[in-house]
Each structure stands twice: as structure tokens, then as C-alpha cells.
Amino acid sequence: DAAVAGMLKQKAAFESVLRKYGYDGALYPSKHTIITEINIPRKAYRDFIGSEAAQVNFMMKALVTAQMNDILQIHIYNLADAKSPEKATDEFDYMGLFRNIDGVKPFDAVPNAVATAYRTTSKLLRGSKYDAALTKALRLPKSAGGGAFKNKKGKITLVLWAKTTTD
């Protein structure tokens, strides 16, 4: 949850700079928000978080939280692991949606759990929009996060989780 909160903290910092220079919709047009190179590793390095469960958890929450906060696009870092597990030396080597693809034939790439999480979350929310009023009506306790989404046909999808302060 702290990693997702960090995503919103960074968004707020960038928006502050834009407002400072007049990009507020009045003097200059307000700007859209996208995020590039977002992910956490499947393995902990130094004092940084990292595990397969943490990566999956983060990615699903990041996708949902982005929609809830007008972030239009998220670009994952990285399509595939930069190195094989035995050669990985830092967190950036171990962030791929797929295992390392060096020497792998086309269509033989092996997805990591985060790829399945990303695909599942995307499929469940495809065609749906965040509904702030419906989310508010849920009256979620402070110990829960998530939101309500509605598609054009009125189908509601709830994405909810228990908040945590530990890995």
C-alpha cells in the first residue's frame, strides 16, 4: 500500500509544479497524467521491498488506484526480466511481466504472476469507469481500500482490499 501511496504522492508533486507555472486550466491548459516505468521487483534487494506476492499486489492496486485518480495510462517496467534469476544483480533485472526472453523463441515467453494479475485486472475492468459516488456509498472503513466501477450497461465491479502497513 505504501508503494501505491507513493505513486499518488509523486503525482501530487508533479501537479504542484505544473500549477506553479500556470498549468491549471485557466492560464494554460491542465495536463493529463500518465505513469511510465512503474513496477516493483519480484525479489528484495538491499532494503527495498520485493517478492512475487508484493509485485502482484502492487500492480493490481496501482491499476485500480490510477483509474480512481485520473491517471490515464500506466506503462509497466519492464516487458521481460532483464536477466535470468541466477544472473540478476539488482531490482531492475527482476521486474518483467515475462521471464527473461534472451534466446526464447517467439510465442514461447513464460509469463510471471504479475502478467496474469495485470491481464485479469484489465479484463475485469475493461469498459468500466470509476464511480466515485458508488465508492463513497460503500462507506469503506479506513482499513479497506479500492473502488467501484461501472460499465455502460450498468454492471458494477468492486475491487476491494484490506490495507496493510507491512510487506
mmCIF file of C-alpha atoms in Angstrom:
data_model
loop_
_atom_site.group_PDB
_atom_site.id
_atom_site.type_symbol
_atom_site.label_atom_id
_atom_site.label_comp_id
_atom_site.label_asym_id
_atom_site.label_seq_id
_atom_site.Cartn_x
_atom_site.Cartn_y
_atom_site.Cartn_z
ATOM 1 C CA ASP A 1 0.000 0.000 0.000
ATOM 2 C CA ALA A 2 2.901 2.366 0.681
ATOM 3 C CA ALA A 3 4.183 1.899 -2.877
ATOM 4 C CA VAL A 4 0.779 2.833 -4.306
ATOM 5 C CA ALA A 5 0.570 5.802 -1.934
ATOM 6 C CA GLY A 6 3.992 6.831 -3.244
ATOM 7 C CA MET A 7 2.587 6.815 -6.764
ATOM 8 C CA LEU A 8 -0.069 9.354 -5.716
ATOM 9 C CA LYS A 9 2.453 11.415 -3.734
ATOM 10 C CA GLN A 10 4.631 11.720 -6.850
ATOM 11 C CA LYS A 11 1.578 12.690 -8.942
ATOM 12 C CA ALA A 12 0.759 15.451 -6.447
ATOM 13 C CA ALA A 13 4.338 16.733 -6.541
ATOM 14 C CA PHE A 14 4.286 16.976 -10.344
ATOM 15 C CA GLU A 15 0.878 18.671 -10.287
ATOM 16 C CA SER A 16 2.222 21.235 -7.818
ATOM 17 C CA VAL A 17 4.999 22.161 -10.251
ATOM 18 C CA LEU A 18 2.514 22.437 -13.119
ATOM 19 C CA ARG A 19 0.211 24.721 -11.079
ATOM 20 C CA LYS A 20 3.203 26.863 -10.102
ATOM 21 C CA TYR A 21 3.804 27.557 -13.798
ATOM 22 C CA GLY A 22 0.162 28.218 -14.645
ATOM 23 C CA TYR A 23 -0.966 24.826 -15.996
ATOM 24 C CA ASP A 24 -4.203 24.954 -14.028
ATOM 25 C CA GLY A 25 -6.819 25.095 -16.782
ATOM 26 C CA ALA A 26 -7.071 28.888 -16.567
ATOM 27 C CA LEU A 27 -3.784 30.454 -17.708
ATOM 28 C CA TYR A 28 -2.626 27.316 -19.544
ATOM 29 C CA PRO A 29 -4.451 24.036 -20.136
ATOM 30 C CA SER A 30 -4.225 21.486 -17.345
ATOM 31 C CA LYS A 31 -2.189 18.402 -18.207
ATOM 32 C CA HIS A 32 -3.148 14.749 -18.377
ATOM 33 C CA THR A 33 -1.295 12.321 -16.135
ATOM 34 C CA ILE A 34 0.426 9.132 -17.254
ATOM 35 C CA ILE A 35 2.987 6.997 -15.461
ATOM 36 C CA THR A 36 5.941 5.410 -17.175
ATOM 37 C CA GLU A 37 8.269 2.722 -15.870
ATOM 38 C CA ILE A 38 6.227 1.583 -12.884
ATOM 39 C CA ASN A 39 6.734 -1.720 -11.077
ATOM 40 C CA ILE A 40 8.416 -3.334 -8.095
ATOM 41 C CA PRO A 41 10.711 -6.381 -8.274
ATOM 42 C CA ARG A 42 9.804 -9.970 -7.504
ATOM 43 C CA LYS A 43 12.846 -10.228 -5.273
ATOM 44 C CA ALA A 44 14.006 -7.922 -2.464
ATOM 45 C CA TYR A 45 17.322 -6.132 -2.980
ATOM 46 C CA ARG A 46 19.076 -4.206 -0.217
ATOM 47 C CA ASP A 47 16.370 -2.621 1.963
ATOM 48 C CA PHE A 48 13.730 -2.420 -0.786
ATOM 49 C CA ILE A 49 10.515 -4.393 -0.977
ATOM 50 C CA GLY A 50 10.380 -7.269 -3.402
ATOM 51 C CA SER A 51 8.540 -10.566 -3.758
ATOM 52 C CA GLU A 52 6.211 -12.154 -6.258
ATOM 53 C CA ALA A 53 3.225 -11.575 -3.949
ATOM 54 C CA ALA A 54 4.207 -7.935 -3.355
ATOM 55 C CA GLN A 55 4.616 -7.318 -7.094
ATOM 56 C CA VAL A 56 1.219 -8.819 -7.919
ATOM 57 C CA ASN A 57 -0.434 -6.933 -5.060
ATOM 58 C CA PHE A 58 1.163 -3.647 -6.097
ATOM 59 C CA MET A 59 0.291 -3.974 -9.778
ATOM 60 C CA MET A 60 -3.396 -4.671 -9.196
ATOM 61 C CA LYS A 61 -3.684 -1.826 -6.689
ATOM 62 C CA ALA A 62 -1.738 0.538 -8.964
ATOM 63 C CA LEU A 63 -4.065 -0.157 -11.905
ATOM 64 C CA VAL A 64 -7.168 0.439 -9.796
ATOM 65 C CA THR A 65 -5.760 3.459 -7.982
ATOM 66 C CA ALA A 66 -4.685 5.026 -11.272
ATOM 67 C CA GLN A 67 -8.247 4.909 -12.581
ATOM 68 C CA MET A 68 -9.555 6.314 -9.305
ATOM 69 C CA ASN A 69 -7.140 9.278 -9.562
ATOM 70 C CA ASP A 70 -7.378 10.316 -13.227
ATOM 71 C CA ILE A 71 -4.124 8.687 -14.283
ATOM 72 C CA LEU A 72 -4.810 7.838 -17.913
ATOM 73 C CA GLN A 73 -2.034 5.347 -18.656
ATOM 74 C CA ILE A 74 0.408 3.131 -16.844
ATOM 75 C CA HIS A 75 3.459 1.789 -18.652
ATOM 76 C CA ILE A 76 4.976 -1.240 -16.980
ATOM 77 C CA TYR A 77 8.681 -1.544 -16.392
ATOM 78 C CA ASN A 78 9.603 -3.994 -17.936
ATOM 79 C CA LEU A 79 8.139 -6.304 -20.585
ATOM 80 C CA ALA A 80 10.561 -9.078 -19.600
ATOM 81 C CA ASP A 81 13.135 -9.661 -16.889
ATOM 82 C CA ALA A 82 16.445 -8.133 -17.922
ATOM 83 C CA LYS A 83 18.382 -11.180 -16.721
ATOM 84 C CA SER A 84 17.778 -14.761 -15.683
ATOM 85 C CA PRO A 85 17.336 -15.286 -11.900
ATOM 86 C CA GLU A 86 20.870 -16.592 -11.397
ATOM 87 C CA LYS A 87 22.344 -13.537 -13.169
ATOM 88 C CA ALA A 88 20.084 -10.851 -11.653
ATOM 89 C CA THR A 89 22.055 -8.351 -9.569
ATOM 90 C CA ASP A 90 19.541 -5.612 -8.782
ATOM 91 C CA GLU A 91 15.837 -4.867 -8.680
ATOM 92 C CA PHE A 92 15.670 -3.658 -12.268
ATOM 93 C CA ASP A 93 16.722 -7.094 -13.515
ATOM 94 C CA TYR A 94 13.653 -8.715 -11.970
ATOM 95 C CA MET A 95 10.606 -6.608 -12.861
ATOM 96 C CA GLY A 96 9.337 -8.138 -16.086
ATOM 97 C CA LEU A 97 5.870 -9.258 -16.996
ATOM 98 C CA PHE A 98 7.654 -12.269 -18.509
ATOM 99 C CA ARG A 99 10.730 -14.240 -17.559
ATOM 100 C CA ASN A 100 13.908 -13.294 -19.380
ATOM 101 C CA ILE A 101 13.412 -13.790 -23.118
ATOM 102 C CA ASP A 102 17.040 -13.986 -24.243
ATOM 103 C CA GLY A 103 17.176 -16.952 -26.614
ATOM 104 C CA VAL A 104 13.459 -17.674 -26.259
ATOM 105 C CA LYS A 105 11.575 -18.406 -29.486
ATOM 106 C CA PRO A 106 8.605 -16.220 -30.421
ATOM 107 C CA PHE A 107 5.423 -17.181 -28.546
ATOM 108 C CA ASP A 108 7.398 -19.265 -26.012
ATOM 109 C CA ALA A 109 7.827 -16.493 -23.439
ATOM 110 C CA VAL A 110 6.828 -17.562 -19.927
ATOM 111 C CA PRO A 111 4.630 -15.065 -18.055
ATOM 112 C CA ASN A 112 5.331 -14.155 -14.454
ATOM 113 C CA ALA A 113 2.438 -13.980 -11.976
ATOM 114 C CA VAL A 114 2.328 -10.197 -12.417
ATOM 115 C CA ALA A 115 1.386 -10.664 -16.094
ATOM 116 C CA THR A 116 -1.605 -12.745 -15.053
ATOM 117 C CA ALA A 117 -2.558 -10.178 -12.408
ATOM 118 C CA TYR A 118 -2.300 -7.331 -14.928
ATOM 119 C CA ARG A 119 -4.346 -9.201 -17.524
ATOM 120 C CA THR A 120 -7.007 -10.253 -15.019
ATOM 121 C CA THR A 121 -7.419 -6.760 -13.594
ATOM 122 C CA SER A 122 -7.580 -5.281 -17.095
ATOM 123 C CA LYS A 123 -10.175 -7.809 -18.247
ATOM 124 C CA LEU A 124 -12.365 -7.337 -15.179
ATOM 125 C CA LEU A 125 -12.374 -3.551 -15.564
ATOM 126 C CA ARG A 126 -12.427 -3.337 -19.378
ATOM 127 C CA GLY A 127 -15.102 -0.886 -20.474
ATOM 128 C CA SER A 128 -15.780 0.245 -16.909
ATOM 129 C CA LYS A 129 -15.231 3.644 -15.360
ATOM 130 C CA TYR A 130 -14.530 4.522 -11.771
ATOM 131 C CA ASP A 131 -17.705 5.592 -9.957
ATOM 132 C CA ALA A 132 -16.815 7.934 -7.084
ATOM 133 C CA ALA A 133 -20.391 8.203 -5.788
ATOM 134 C CA LEU A 134 -20.868 4.443 -5.668
ATOM 135 C CA THR A 135 -17.483 4.034 -3.989
ATOM 136 C CA LYS A 136 -18.458 6.623 -1.366
ATOM 137 C CA ALA A 137 -21.759 4.799 -0.801
ATOM 138 C CA LEU A 138 -19.770 1.671 0.129
ATOM 139 C CA ARG A 139 -18.620 3.527 3.284
ATOM 140 C CA LEU A 140 -15.376 1.593 3.360
ATOM 141 C CA PRO A 141 -13.589 1.646 6.703
ATOM 142 C CA LYS A 142 -10.133 3.241 6.889
ATOM 143 C CA SER A 143 -8.704 -0.290 6.951
ATOM 144 C CA ALA A 144 -10.014 -1.013 3.415
ATOM 145 C CA GLY A 145 -9.121 0.332 0.003
ATOM 146 C CA GLY A 146 -10.471 0.029 -3.502
ATOM 147 C CA GLY A 147 -13.344 1.312 -5.536
ATOM 148 C CA ALA A 148 -16.494 0.701 -7.517
ATOM 149 C CA PHE A 149 -16.524 0.628 -11.302
ATOM 150 C CA LYS A 150 -19.487 0.644 -13.660
ATOM 151 C CA ASN A 151 -19.703 -0.223 -17.354
ATOM 152 C CA LYS A 152 -22.099 1.254 -19.945
ATOM 153 C CA LYS A 153 -24.655 -1.486 -19.282
ATOM 154 C CA GLY A 154 -24.677 -0.675 -15.578
ATOM 155 C CA LYS A 155 -22.722 -3.740 -14.455
ATOM 156 C CA ILE A 156 -20.834 -2.927 -11.261
ATOM 157 C CA THR A 157 -17.434 -4.356 -10.402
ATOM 158 C CA LEU A 158 -15.973 -3.832 -6.950
ATOM 159 C CA VAL A 159 -12.231 -4.042 -6.387
ATOM 160 C CA LEU A 160 -11.525 -4.064 -2.660
ATOM 161 C CA TRP A 161 -8.616 -4.899 -0.397
ATOM 162 C CA ALA A 162 -7.536 -4.745 3.213
ATOM 163 C CA LYS A 163 -4.933 -2.031 3.700
ATOM 164 C CA THR A 164 -1.603 -3.062 5.127
ATOM 165 C CA THR A 165 1.428 -1.377 6.622
ATOM 166 C CA THR A 166 3.693 -4.430 6.373
ATOM 167 C CA ASP A 167 5.117 -6.374 3.432
#
